[in-house]
């Protein structure tokens, strides 16, 4: 089986992708349904990256996103038809999610990344 290499820079960018998506989506909430679908693909793809750190960072970013957005469903069920309740909920989610994702990006940037060599079936 031929060996392939994932560079440290590529692994670091892959690990940051989910957190960057989380920040963009929270800043532009109209994109949440699209990110919800795209994030499933990104999660499945990145979680199985040969570099285990990519999967770990992606998994934690997914926990944050799905937890925050998932909490909106049972909480939002009891909201009256006043749009302000959704705005307050969005502000609370943004106040939690954005700093947490920035902190995660900081950790990714300062982590010790190494090239990953793996065997490919190609």
Coordinates of N, CA and C in Angstrom, one line a residue:
X1 N 0.8 -1.2 0.0 CA 0.0 0.0 0.0 C 0.9 1.2 0.0
X2 N 0.6 2.2 -0.9 CA 1.4 3.4 -0.9 C 1.1 4.3 0.3
X3 N 2.1 5.0 0.7 CA 2.0 5.9 1.9 C 1.8 7.3 1.4
X4 N 0.9 8.0 2.1 CA 0.6 9.4 1.8 C 0.9 10.2 3.1
X5 N 1.1 11.5 2.9 CA 1.4 12.4 4.0 C 0.3 13.6 4.0
X6 N -0.1 13.8 5.2 CA -1.0 15.0 5.4 C 0.0 16.0 6.2
X7 N 0.2 17.2 5.6 CA 1.1 18.1 6.2 C 0.5 18.7 7.5
X8 N 1.3 19.2 8.3 CA 0.9 19.8 9.6 C 0.0 21.0 9.3
X9 N 0.3 21.8 8.3 CA -0.5 23.0 8.0 C -1.9 22.5 7.5
X10 N -2.0 21.5 6.7 CA -3.3 21.0 6.2 C -4.1 20.5 7.3
X11 N -3.5 19.8 8.3 CA -4.2 19.2 9.4 C -4.8 20.4 10.3
X12 N -3.9 21.4 10.5 CA -4.4 22.5 11.3 C -5.5 23.3 10.7
X13 N -5.5 23.5 9.4 CA -6.6 24.1 8.7 C -7.9 23.3 8.7
X14 N -7.7 22.0 8.6 CA -8.9 21.1 8.7 C -9.5 21.1 10.1
X15 N -8.7 21.2 11.1 CA -9.2 21.2 12.5 C -9.9 22.5 12.8
X16 N -9.5 23.6 12.1 CA -10.2 24.9 12.4 C -11.4 25.1 11.6
X17 N -11.7 24.3 10.6 CA -12.8 24.5 9.6 C -14.2 24.6 10.4
X18 N -14.4 23.6 11.2 CA -15.7 23.6 11.9 C -15.9 24.8 12.8
X19 N -14.9 25.2 13.5 CA -15.0 26.4 14.4 C -15.2 27.7 13.6
X20 N -14.5 27.8 12.4 CA -14.7 29.0 11.6 C -16.2 29.0 11.1
X21 N -16.7 27.8 10.6 CA -18.1 27.8 10.2 C -19.0 28.2 11.3
X22 N -18.7 27.7 12.5 CA -19.6 28.1 13.7 C -19.7 29.6 13.9
X23 N -18.5 30.2 13.8 CA -18.5 31.7 14.0 C -19.3 32.4 12.9
X24 N -19.0 32.0 11.7 CA -19.7 32.7 10.5 C -21.2 32.5 10.7
X25 N -21.6 31.3 11.0 CA -23.1 31.0 11.1 C -23.7 31.8 12.2
X26 N -23.1 31.9 13.3 CA -23.7 32.6 14.5 C -23.7 34.1 14.1
X27 N -22.8 34.6 13.4 CA -22.8 36.0 13.0 C -23.9 36.3 11.9
X28 N -24.2 35.3 11.1 CA -25.2 35.4 10.1 C -26.2 34.3 10.3
X29 N -27.2 34.4 11.2 CA -28.0 33.3 11.6 C -28.9 32.8 10.5
X30 N -29.1 33.6 9.4 CA -29.9 33.1 8.3 C -29.2 31.8 7.6
X31 N -27.9 31.6 7.9 CA -27.2 30.5 7.3 C -27.3 29.2 8.2
X32 N -27.9 29.3 9.3 CA -27.9 28.2 10.2 C -28.4 26.9 9.6
X33 N -29.6 26.9 8.9 CA -30.0 25.7 8.2 C -29.0 25.1 7.2
X34 N -28.4 26.0 6.5 CA -27.4 25.5 5.5 C -26.2 24.9 6.2
X35 N -25.7 25.6 7.2 CA -24.5 25.1 8.0 C -24.9 23.8 8.7
X36 N -26.1 23.7 9.1 CA -26.5 22.4 9.8 C -26.3 21.2 8.9
X37 N -26.7 21.4 7.6 CA -26.5 20.3 6.6 C -25.1 20.2 6.2
X38 N -24.4 21.3 6.0 CA -23.0 21.2 5.5 C -22.1 20.7 6.7
X39 N -22.4 21.0 7.9 CA -21.6 20.6 9.0 C -21.6 19.1 9.2
X40 N -22.7 18.5 8.9 CA -22.8 17.0 9.0 C -21.8 16.3 8.1
X41 N -21.7 16.9 6.8 CA -20.7 16.4 5.9 C -19.3 16.6 6.4
X42 N -19.0 17.9 6.9 CA -17.7 18.2 7.3 C -17.3 17.4 8.6
X43 N -18.3 17.2 9.5 CA -18.0 16.4 10.6 C -17.6 15.0 10.2
X44 N -18.4 14.4 9.4 CA -18.1 13.0 8.9 C -16.7 12.9 8.2
X45 N -16.4 13.9 7.4 CA -15.2 13.9 6.7 C -14.0 14.1 7.6
X46 N -14.1 15.1 8.5 CA -12.9 15.5 9.3 C -12.7 14.6 10.5
X47 N -13.8 14.0 11.0 CA -13.7 13.2 12.2 C -12.9 11.9 11.9
X48 N -12.8 11.5 10.6 CA -12.1 10.3 10.2 C -10.7 10.7 9.6
X49 N -10.3 11.9 9.8 CA -9.0 12.3 9.3 C -7.9 11.4 9.9
X50 N -6.9 11.1 9.2 CA -5.8 10.2 9.8 C -5.1 10.9 11.0
X51 N -5.1 12.2 11.0 CA -4.5 12.9 12.2 C -5.6 12.9 13.3
X52 N -5.4 12.2 14.4 CA -6.5 12.2 15.4 C -6.8 13.5 16.0
X53 N -5.9 14.5 16.0 CA -6.2 15.8 16.6 C -7.2 16.5 15.8
X54 N -7.2 16.3 14.5 CA -8.2 17.0 13.6 C -9.6 16.5 14.0
X55 N -9.7 15.2 14.2 CA -11.0 14.6 14.6 C -11.5 15.1 16.0
X56 N -10.5 15.2 16.9 CA -10.8 15.7 18.3 C -11.3 17.1 18.3
X57 N -10.6 18.0 17.6 CA -11.1 19.4 17.5 C -12.4 19.5 16.8
X58 N -12.6 18.8 15.7 CA -13.9 18.8 15.0 C -15.0 18.3 15.9
X59 N -14.7 17.3 16.6 CA -15.8 16.7 17.5 C -16.2 17.7 18.5
X60 N -15.3 18.4 19.2 CA -15.7 19.4 20.2 C -16.4 20.6 19.6
X61 N -16.0 21.0 18.4 CA -16.7 22.1 17.7 C -18.1 21.7 17.4
X62 N -18.3 20.4 17.0 CA -19.6 19.9 16.7 C -20.5 19.8 17.9
X63 N -19.9 19.4 19.0 CA -20.7 19.3 20.3 C -21.2 20.7 20.6
X64 N -20.4 21.7 20.5 CA -20.8 23.1 20.8 C -21.9 23.5 19.9
X65 N -21.8 23.3 18.6 CA -22.8 23.8 17.6 C -24.1 23.0 17.8
X66 N -24.0 21.7 17.8 CA -25.3 20.9 17.9 C -25.9 21.1 19.2
X67 N -25.2 21.3 20.3 CA -25.7 21.5 21.6 C -26.5 22.8 21.7
X68 N -25.9 23.9 21.2 CA -26.5 25.2 21.2 C -27.7 25.3 20.3
X69 N -27.6 24.8 19.1 CA -28.7 24.9 18.2 C -29.8 23.9 18.6
X70 N -29.4 22.8 19.1 CA -30.3 21.7 19.5 C -31.1 22.2 20.7
X71 N -30.5 23.0 21.6 CA -31.2 23.6 22.7 C -32.3 24.5 22.3
X72 N -32.2 25.1 21.2 CA -33.2 26.1 20.7 C -34.5 25.4 20.4
X73 N -34.5 24.1 20.0 CA -35.8 23.5 19.7 C -36.7 23.3 20.9
X74 N -36.2 22.7 22.0 CA -37.1 22.5 23.1 C -37.4 23.9 23.8
X75 N -36.5 24.8 23.8 CA -36.7 26.1 24.4 C -37.6 26.9 23.6
X76 N -37.3 27.0 22.3 CA -38.1 27.8 21.4 C -39.5 27.3 21.2
X77 N -39.8 26.1 21.5 CA -41.2 25.5 21.4 C -42.2 26.3 22.2
X78 N -41.7 26.9 23.3 CA -42.6 27.6 24.3 C -42.5 29.1 24.1
X79 N -41.8 29.6 23.1 CA -41.8 31.0 22.8 C -43.1 31.5 22.3
X80 N -43.6 32.7 22.7 CA -44.7 33.3 22.0 C -44.3 33.7 20.6
X81 N -45.2 34.3 19.9 CA -45.0 34.6 18.5 C -44.1 35.9 18.4
X82 N -43.6 36.4 19.5 CA -42.8 37.6 19.5 C -41.4 37.3 19.1
X83 N -40.9 38.0 18.0 CA -39.6 37.7 17.5 C -38.5 38.0 18.4
X84 N -38.7 38.9 19.4 CA -37.7 39.3 20.4 C -37.1 38.1 21.2
X85 N -37.9 37.1 21.4 CA -37.5 36.0 22.2 C -36.4 35.2 21.4
X86 N -36.6 35.1 20.1 CA -35.6 34.5 19.2 C -34.3 35.3 19.2
X87 N -34.4 36.6 19.1 CA -33.2 37.5 19.1 C -32.5 37.4 20.4
X88 N -33.1 37.3 21.5 CA -32.5 37.2 22.8 C -31.7 35.8 22.9
X89 N -32.4 34.8 22.4 CA -31.8 33.4 22.4 C -30.6 33.4 21.5
X90 N -30.7 34.1 20.3 CA -29.5 34.2 19.4 C -28.4 34.9 20.0
X91 N -28.7 36.0 20.8 CA -27.6 36.8 21.4 C -26.9 35.9 22.5
X92 N -27.7 35.1 23.2 CA -27.1 34.3 24.3 C -26.2 33.2 23.6
X93 N -26.7 32.6 22.6 CA -25.9 31.6 21.9 C -24.7 32.2 21.3
X94 N -24.8 33.4 20.7 CA -23.6 34.1 20.2 C -22.6 34.4 21.3
X95 N -23.1 34.9 22.4 CA -22.2 35.2 23.6 C -21.5 34.0 24.1
X96 N -22.0 32.9 23.9 CA -21.4 31.6 24.4 C -20.5 31.0 23.3
X97 N -21.1 31.0 22.1 CA -20.4 30.2 21.0 C -19.2 31.0 20.4
X98 N -19.3 32.3 20.2 CA -18.2 33.0 19.5 C -16.9 33.0 20.4
X99 N -17.0 33.4 21.7 CA -15.7 33.3 22.4 C -15.2 31.9 22.6
X100 N -16.0 30.9 22.7 CA -15.6 29.5 22.8 C -14.9 29.0 21.6
X101 N -15.5 29.4 20.4 CA -14.9 29.0 19.1 C -13.6 29.7 18.9
X102 N -13.5 31.0 19.3 CA -12.2 31.7 19.2 C -11.2 31.1 20.0
X103 N -11.5 30.7 21.2 CA -10.6 30.1 22.1 C -10.1 28.7 21.5
X104 N -11.0 28.0 20.9 CA -10.7 26.8 20.2 C -9.7 27.0 19.1
X105 N -10.0 28.1 18.3 CA -9.1 28.4 17.2 C -7.7 28.8 17.7
X106 N -7.6 29.5 18.8 CA -6.4 29.8 19.5 C -5.6 28.5 19.9
X107 N -6.3 27.6 20.5 CA -5.7 26.3 20.9 C -5.2 25.6 19.6
X108 N -6.0 25.6 18.6 CA -5.6 24.9 17.3 C -4.3 25.5 16.8
X109 N -4.3 26.9 16.8 CA -3.1 27.6 16.2 C -1.8 27.3 17.0
X110 N -2.0 27.2 18.4 CA -0.8 27.0 19.2 C -0.5 25.5 19.6
X111 N -1.3 24.6 19.0 CA -1.0 23.2 19.2 C 0.2 22.8 18.4
X112 N 0.9 21.7 18.8 CA 2.0 21.2 18.1 C 1.6 20.2 17.0
X113 N 1.6 20.7 15.8 CA 1.1 19.9 14.7 C 2.3 19.2 14.0
X114 N 2.1 18.0 13.6 CA 3.2 17.2 12.9 C 2.6 16.7 11.6
X115 N 3.4 16.4 10.6 CA 3.0 15.7 9.4 C 2.5 14.3 9.8
X116 N 1.4 13.9 9.1 CA 0.9 12.6 9.4 C 1.1 11.7 8.2
X117 N 1.7 10.6 8.4 CA 1.9 9.6 7.3 C 0.9 8.5 7.5
X118 N 0.2 8.1 6.4 CA -0.7 7.0 6.5 C -0.7 6.2 5.3
X119 N -1.2 5.0 5.4 CA -1.3 4.1 4.2 C -2.6 4.3 3.5
X120 N -2.5 4.4 2.2 CA -3.7 4.6 1.4 C -4.0 3.4 0.6
X121 N -5.2 3.2 0.3 CA -5.6 2.0 -0.5 C -5.6 2.3 -2.0
X122 N -5.2 3.5 -2.4 CA -5.2 3.9 -3.8 C -4.2 3.0 -4.6

